[in-house]
């Protein structure tokens, strides 16, 4: 079974600065997908970014980028130019290539952006 | 992902009552998934449904929980004889036909919060 570990329960960053959230996972599979979801105070689950394991290039979405280290099984999220609206719970998730609807989530990192 | 509609957003039930949570997938999506989020936890997979079929229910508790996705109408997650431990957020997600070649991204609704008193 896959496991996803987010070792930082809480983090804070000043507005406009950069922050990195860490995520590690454990799997014996070679084909899989990784995701970062954001859950703001409204509690909605919002997809932030997605990475296919077979792609070496790190995914980027505007101010959000990932550092995907397949050998180390690490998938960190970098948020540049942090904004107050980035304050949320961030969940890292793993999706198996064979049944990639069945996501395994980490316990989350609560990020607070301070003015 | 705002297209996945869940209702009610908040539901309060007394122990022993039944809870019914509804989910309408995004337009064009025929695959529905239910996840549960317990307090201080990440989401956990419960069940995967297509129209009139349960594809994978490996995450469903063995008793009191059932799910359906009828030919017409929304998907329903039903919890009978609720207990305090059922208090959680229940998220529905949907996707188009999953592609093995490019993977599958699922889109979540806003969740339904069940409180059992």
mmCIF file of C-alpha atoms in Angstrom:
data_model
loop_
_atom_site.group_PDB
_atom_site.id
_atom_site.type_symbol
_atom_site.label_atom_id
_atom_site.label_comp_id
_atom_site.label_asym_id
_atom_site.label_seq_id
_atom_site.Cartn_x
_atom_site.Cartn_y
_atom_site.Cartn_z
ATOM 1 C CA UNK A 1 0.000 0.000 0.000
ATOM 2 C CA UNK A 2 1.091 3.509 -0.734
ATOM 3 C CA UNK A 3 1.744 6.047 1.984
ATOM 4 C CA UNK A 4 2.077 9.809 1.769
ATOM 5 C CA UNK A 5 3.865 11.789 4.448
ATOM 6 C CA UNK A 6 3.741 15.512 5.025
ATOM 7 C CA UNK A 7 6.175 16.205 7.820
ATOM 8 C CA UNK A 8 5.232 19.846 8.406
ATOM 9 C CA UNK A 9 1.877 20.160 10.200
ATOM 10 C CA UNK A 10 2.038 23.948 10.064
ATOM 11 C CA UNK A 11 4.048 26.600 8.265
ATOM 12 C CA UNK A 12 3.906 30.351 7.924
ATOM 13 C CA UNK A 13 5.323 32.797 5.423
ATOM 14 C CA UNK A 14 5.299 36.511 4.920
ATOM 15 C CA UNK A 15 3.323 37.917 2.056
ATOM 16 C CA UNK A 16 5.343 38.112 -1.190
ATOM 17 C CA UNK A 17 7.941 35.627 0.024
ATOM 18 C CA UNK A 18 8.525 32.052 -1.140
ATOM 19 C CA UNK A 19 7.669 28.918 0.805
ATOM 20 C CA UNK A 20 8.225 25.222 0.155
ATOM 21 C CA UNK A 21 5.982 22.465 1.478
ATOM 22 C CA UNK A 22 7.448 18.992 1.640
ATOM 23 C CA UNK A 23 5.903 15.655 0.763
ATOM 24 C CA UNK A 24 7.368 12.187 0.569
ATOM 25 C CA UNK A 25 5.677 9.008 -0.510
ATOM 26 C CA UNK A 26 6.312 5.320 -0.591
ATOM 27 C CA UNK A 27 5.399 3.070 -3.481
ATOM 28 C CA UNK A 28 6.750 0.140 -5.445
ATOM 29 C CA UNK A 29 5.046 1.288 -8.617
ATOM 30 C CA UNK A 30 6.747 2.973 -11.532
ATOM 31 C CA UNK A 31 3.690 4.554 -13.141
ATOM 32 C CA UNK A 32 1.787 6.964 -10.928
ATOM 33 C CA UNK A 33 0.606 10.530 -10.498
ATOM 34 C CA UNK A 34 1.137 13.093 -7.785
ATOM 35 C CA UNK A 35 -1.071 15.999 -6.856
ATOM 36 C CA UNK A 36 -1.213 18.979 -4.566
ATOM 37 C CA UNK A 37 -4.651 20.051 -3.415
ATOM 38 C CA UNK A 38 -5.507 23.204 -1.502
ATOM 39 C CA UNK A 39 -8.286 23.424 1.074
ATOM 40 C CA UNK A 40 -8.987 27.026 2.084
ATOM 41 C CA UNK A 41 -11.202 27.962 5.046
ATOM 42 C CA UNK A 42 -14.224 27.415 2.803
ATOM 43 C CA UNK A 43 -13.187 23.718 2.939
ATOM 44 C CA UNK A 44 -13.447 23.215 -0.813
ATOM 45 C CA UNK A 45 -10.783 20.922 -2.280
ATOM 46 C CA UNK A 46 -9.020 22.697 -5.124
ATOM 47 C CA UNK A 47 -6.471 21.082 -7.420
ATOM 48 C CA UNK A 48 -3.279 23.140 -7.421
ATOM 49 C CA UNK A 49 -0.899 21.110 -9.548
ATOM 50 C CA UNK A 50 -0.361 17.632 -10.944
ATOM 51 C CA UNK A 51 2.751 15.662 -11.937
ATOM 52 C CA UNK A 52 3.059 12.469 -13.955
ATOM 53 C CA UNK A 53 5.827 10.215 -12.647
ATOM 54 C CA UNK A 54 7.088 9.411 -16.138
ATOM 55 C CA UNK A 55 7.791 13.087 -16.843
ATOM 56 C CA UNK A 56 11.160 14.384 -15.744
ATOM 57 C CA UNK A 57 10.172 18.008 -16.125
ATOM 58 C CA UNK A 58 8.746 19.558 -13.009
ATOM 59 C CA UNK A 59 5.176 20.826 -13.311
ATOM 60 C CA UNK A 60 4.493 24.554 -13.004
ATOM 61 C CA UNK A 61 1.261 26.497 -12.655
ATOM 62 C CA UNK A 62 1.813 30.240 -12.373
ATOM 63 C CA UNK A 63 3.237 30.862 -8.881
ATOM 64 C CA UNK A 64 3.122 27.173 -7.980
ATOM 65 C CA UNK A 65 5.832 24.724 -8.960
ATOM 66 C CA UNK A 66 6.985 21.335 -7.785
ATOM 67 C CA UNK A 67 10.350 19.722 -7.198
ATOM 68 C CA UNK A 68 9.786 16.089 -8.138
ATOM 69 C CA UNK A 69 12.615 13.759 -7.140
ATOM 70 C CA UNK A 70 11.515 10.306 -8.243
ATOM 71 C CA UNK A 71 14.467 8.382 -6.838
ATOM 72 C CA UNK A 72 14.055 10.053 -3.464
ATOM 73 C CA UNK A 73 10.244 9.761 -3.674
ATOM 74 C CA UNK A 74 9.910 13.407 -2.862
ATOM 75 C CA UNK A 75 7.361 15.860 -4.229
ATOM 76 C CA UNK A 76 7.630 19.331 -2.722
ATOM 77 C CA UNK A 77 5.478 22.333 -3.585
ATOM 78 C CA UNK A 78 6.984 25.781 -3.963
ATOM 79 C CA UNK A 79 4.766 28.835 -3.738
ATOM 80 C CA UNK A 80 6.366 32.022 -4.995
ATOM 81 C CA UNK A 81 5.205 35.558 -4.225
ATOM 82 C CA UNK A 82 2.871 34.259 -1.511
ATOM 83 C CA UNK A 83 -0.495 35.949 -1.272
ATOM 84 C CA UNK A 84 -2.955 36.174 1.601
ATOM 85 C CA UNK A 85 -5.358 34.042 -0.400
ATOM 86 C CA UNK A 86 -2.840 31.206 -0.334
ATOM 87 C CA UNK A 87 -3.653 30.642 3.333
ATOM 88 C CA UNK A 88 -5.061 27.125 3.384
ATOM 89 C CA UNK A 89 -4.472 23.506 4.216
ATOM 90 C CA UNK A 90 -2.337 21.865 1.527
ATOM 91 C CA UNK A 91 -2.625 18.158 0.840
ATOM 92 C CA UNK A 92 -0.221 16.052 -1.143
ATOM 93 C CA UNK A 93 -1.833 13.062 -2.874
ATOM 94 C CA UNK A 94 -0.679 9.950 -4.735
ATOM 95 C CA UNK A 95 -2.596 8.255 -7.505
ATOM 96 C CA UNK A 96 -1.616 4.817 -8.787
ATOM 97 C CA UNK A 97 -1.338 4.460 -12.533
ATOM 98 C CA UNK A 98 -3.523 1.389 -12.419
ATOM 99 C CA UNK A 99 -6.352 2.886 -10.394
ATOM 100 C CA UNK A 100 -5.590 6.555 -10.297
ATOM 101 C CA UNK A 101 -8.977 7.575 -9.030
ATOM 102 C CA UNK A 102 -8.115 6.108 -5.642
ATOM 103 C CA UNK A 103 -5.961 8.872 -4.271
ATOM 104 C CA UNK A 104 -3.939 8.482 -1.096
ATOM 105 C CA UNK A 105 -3.674 11.744 0.786
ATOM 106 C CA UNK A 106 -1.189 13.011 3.322
ATOM 107 C CA UNK A 107 -2.416 14.582 6.534
ATOM 108 C CA UNK A 108 -1.843 18.087 5.253
ATOM 109 C CA UNK A 109 0.188 21.189 6.010
ATOM 110 C CA UNK A 110 -1.559 24.290 7.280
ATOM 111 C CA UNK A 111 0.016 27.282 5.567
ATOM 112 C CA UNK A 112 -0.592 30.762 6.918
ATOM 113 C CA UNK A 113 0.427 33.770 4.869
ATOM 114 C CA UNK A 114 1.034 36.784 7.090
ATOM 115 C CA UNK A 115 0.602 40.366 5.910
ATOM 116 C CA UNK B 1 -14.260 22.005 -9.987
ATOM 117 C CA UNK B 2 -17.133 24.232 -8.922
ATOM 118 C CA UNK B 3 -19.207 22.117 -11.325
ATOM 119 C CA UNK B 4 -19.441 19.195 -8.894
ATOM 120 C CA UNK B 5 -22.531 19.975 -6.845
ATOM 121 C CA UNK B 6 -23.079 18.511 -3.433
ATOM 122 C CA UNK B 7 -25.978 18.938 -1.066
ATOM 123 C CA UNK B 8 -26.667 19.481 1.651
ATOM 124 C CA UNK B 9 -23.525 21.395 2.635
ATOM 125 C CA UNK B 10 -24.238 20.814 6.293
ATOM 126 C CA UNK B 11 -26.351 18.092 7.846
ATOM 127 C CA UNK B 12 -27.068 17.377 11.498
ATOM 128 C CA UNK B 13 -28.435 14.000 12.494
ATOM 129 C CA UNK B 14 -29.163 12.340 15.823
ATOM 130 C CA UNK B 15 -27.622 8.993 16.564
ATOM 131 C CA UNK B 16 -29.613 6.246 14.887
ATOM 132 C CA UNK B 17 -31.022 8.392 12.100
ATOM 133 C CA UNK B 18 -30.206 8.104 8.420
ATOM 134 C CA UNK B 19 -28.099 10.535 6.437
ATOM 135 C CA UNK B 20 -28.363 10.984 2.681
ATOM 136 C CA UNK B 21 -25.792 12.995 0.797
ATOM 137 C CA UNK B 22 -26.256 13.886 -2.853
ATOM 138 C CA UNK B 23 -23.774 14.608 -5.609
ATOM 139 C CA UNK B 24 -24.228 15.778 -9.181
ATOM 140 C CA UNK B 25 -21.045 15.394 -11.243
ATOM 141 C CA UNK B 26 -19.599 17.986 -13.566
ATOM 142 C CA UNK B 27 -21.247 18.205 -16.953
ATOM 143 C CA UNK B 28 -19.826 15.533 -19.205
ATOM 144 C CA UNK B 29 -18.475 13.437 -16.341
ATOM 145 C CA UNK B 30 -19.863 9.950 -15.885
ATOM 146 C CA UNK B 31 -17.599 8.750 -13.081
ATOM 147 C CA UNK B 32 -18.226 9.623 -9.455
ATOM 148 C CA UNK B 33 -16.096 9.071 -6.381
ATOM 149 C CA UNK B 34 -16.830 9.541 -2.714
ATOM 150 C CA UNK B 35 -14.180 10.405 -0.153
ATOM 151 C CA UNK B 36 -14.409 10.970 3.594
ATOM 152 C CA UNK B 37 -12.367 13.436 5.623
ATOM 153 C CA UNK B 38 -12.264 12.840 9.343
ATOM 154 C CA UNK B 39 -11.164 15.723 11.605
ATOM 155 C CA UNK B 40 -7.443 16.503 11.318
ATOM 156 C CA UNK B 41 -7.024 13.945 8.526
ATOM 157 C CA UNK B 42 -6.607 13.862 4.781
ATOM 158 C CA UNK B 43 -9.296 12.485 2.524
ATOM 159 C CA UNK B 44 -9.797 8.743 2.292
ATOM 160 C CA UNK B 45 -11.313 6.959 -0.688
ATOM 161 C CA UNK B 46 -14.638 5.254 -0.150
ATOM 162 C CA UNK B 47 -16.248 4.237 -3.440
ATOM 163 C CA UNK B 48 -16.131 4.668 -7.219
ATOM 164 C CA UNK B 49 -19.308 4.536 -9.266
ATOM 165 C CA UNK B 50 -20.396 4.797 -12.835
ATOM 166 C CA UNK B 51 -24.013 5.064 -13.892
ATOM 167 C CA UNK B 52 -25.876 2.115 -12.331
ATOM 168 C CA UNK B 53 -22.615 0.374 -11.413
ATOM 169 C CA UNK B 54 -20.344 0.225 -8.398
ATOM 170 C CA UNK B 55 -16.824 -0.164 -9.746
ATOM 171 C CA UNK B 56 -14.761 -0.138 -6.557
ATOM 172 C CA UNK B 57 -16.140 -0.037 -3.022
ATOM 173 C CA UNK B 58 -12.988 -1.121 -1.261
ATOM 174 C CA UNK B 59 -13.013 1.934 1.010
ATOM 175 C CA UNK B 60 -16.598 1.626 2.171
ATOM 176 C CA UNK B 61 -17.311 0.479 5.723
ATOM 177 C CA UNK B 62 -18.872 -2.964 5.641
ATOM 178 C CA UNK B 63 -22.058 -1.969 7.396
ATOM 179 C CA UNK B 64 -24.496 0.938 7.330
ATOM 180 C CA UNK B 65 -22.919 2.663 4.313
ATOM 181 C CA UNK B 66 -24.162 2.363 0.750
ATOM 182 C CA UNK B 67 -23.821 4.340 -2.447
ATOM 183 C CA UNK B 68 -25.614 4.473 -5.746
ATOM 184 C CA UNK B 69 -25.458 6.384 -9.007
ATOM 185 C CA UNK B 70 -28.753 5.782 -10.818
ATOM 186 C CA UNK B 71 -29.347 6.212 -14.507
ATOM 187 C CA UNK B 72 -31.186 9.434 -13.781
ATOM 188 C CA UNK B 73 -30.403 11.821 -10.978
ATOM 189 C CA UNK B 74 -27.513 12.409 -8.611
ATOM 190 C CA UNK B 75 -25.284 9.965 -6.852
ATOM 191 C CA UNK B 76 -26.389 9.218 -3.281
ATOM 192 C CA UNK B 77 -24.238 8.270 -0.313
ATOM 193 C CA UNK B 78 -26.444 6.792 2.367
ATOM 194 C CA UNK B 79 -25.483 6.202 5.967
ATOM 195 C CA UNK B 80 -27.951 4.270 8.081
ATOM 196 C CA UNK B 81 -28.153 4.388 11.886
ATOM 197 C CA UNK B 82 -25.506 7.069 12.150
ATOM 198 C CA UNK B 83 -23.080 7.119 15.071
ATOM 199 C CA UNK B 84 -20.883 9.925 16.390
ATOM 200 C CA UNK B 85 -17.870 8.491 14.581
ATOM 201 C CA UNK B 86 -19.593 9.158 11.250
ATOM 202 C CA UNK B 87 -19.202 12.896 11.824
ATOM 203 C CA UNK B 88 -16.964 14.003 8.998
ATOM 204 C CA UNK B 89 -16.799 15.846 5.718
ATOM 205 C CA UNK B 90 -17.901 13.769 2.749
ATOM 206 C CA UNK B 91 -16.494 14.840 -0.581
ATOM 207 C CA UNK B 92 -17.767 13.819 -3.951
ATOM 208 C CA UNK B 93 -15.550 14.025 -7.013
ATOM 209 C CA UNK B 94 -16.081 13.347 -10.672
ATOM 210 C CA UNK B 95 -14.096 12.757 -13.818
ATOM 211 C CA UNK B 96 -14.583 11.920 -17.456
ATOM 212 C CA UNK B 97 -13.628 8.445 -18.658
ATOM 213 C CA UNK B 98 -10.236 7.714 -17.060
ATOM 214 C CA UNK B 99 -7.375 7.389 -19.523
ATOM 215 C CA UNK B 100 -4.643 4.954 -18.685
ATOM 216 C CA UNK B 101 -2.321 6.706 -21.095
ATOM 217 C CA UNK B 102 -2.589 10.112 -19.497
ATOM 218 C CA UNK B 103 -3.972 9.402 -16.098
ATOM 219 C CA UNK B 104 -7.028 10.801 -14.501
ATOM 220 C CA UNK B 105 -7.625 14.064 -12.724
ATOM 221 C CA UNK B 106 -10.644 14.092 -10.470
ATOM 222 C CA UNK B 107 -12.429 17.265 -9.464
ATOM 223 C CA UNK B 108 -13.941 17.655 -6.048
ATOM 224 C CA UNK B 109 -17.145 19.254 -4.911
ATOM 225 C CA UNK B 110 -17.340 21.519 -1.890
ATOM 226 C CA UNK B 111 -18.146 18.723 0.504
ATOM 227 C CA UNK B 112 -21.004 17.851 2.820
ATOM 228 C CA UNK B 113 -20.403 18.187 6.554
ATOM 229 C CA UNK B 114 -22.213 15.609 8.624
ATOM 230 C CA UNK B 115 -22.517 16.170 12.352
ATOM 231 C CA UNK B 116 -24.007 13.426 14.488
ATOM 232 C CA UNK B 117 -25.303 14.563 17.866
#
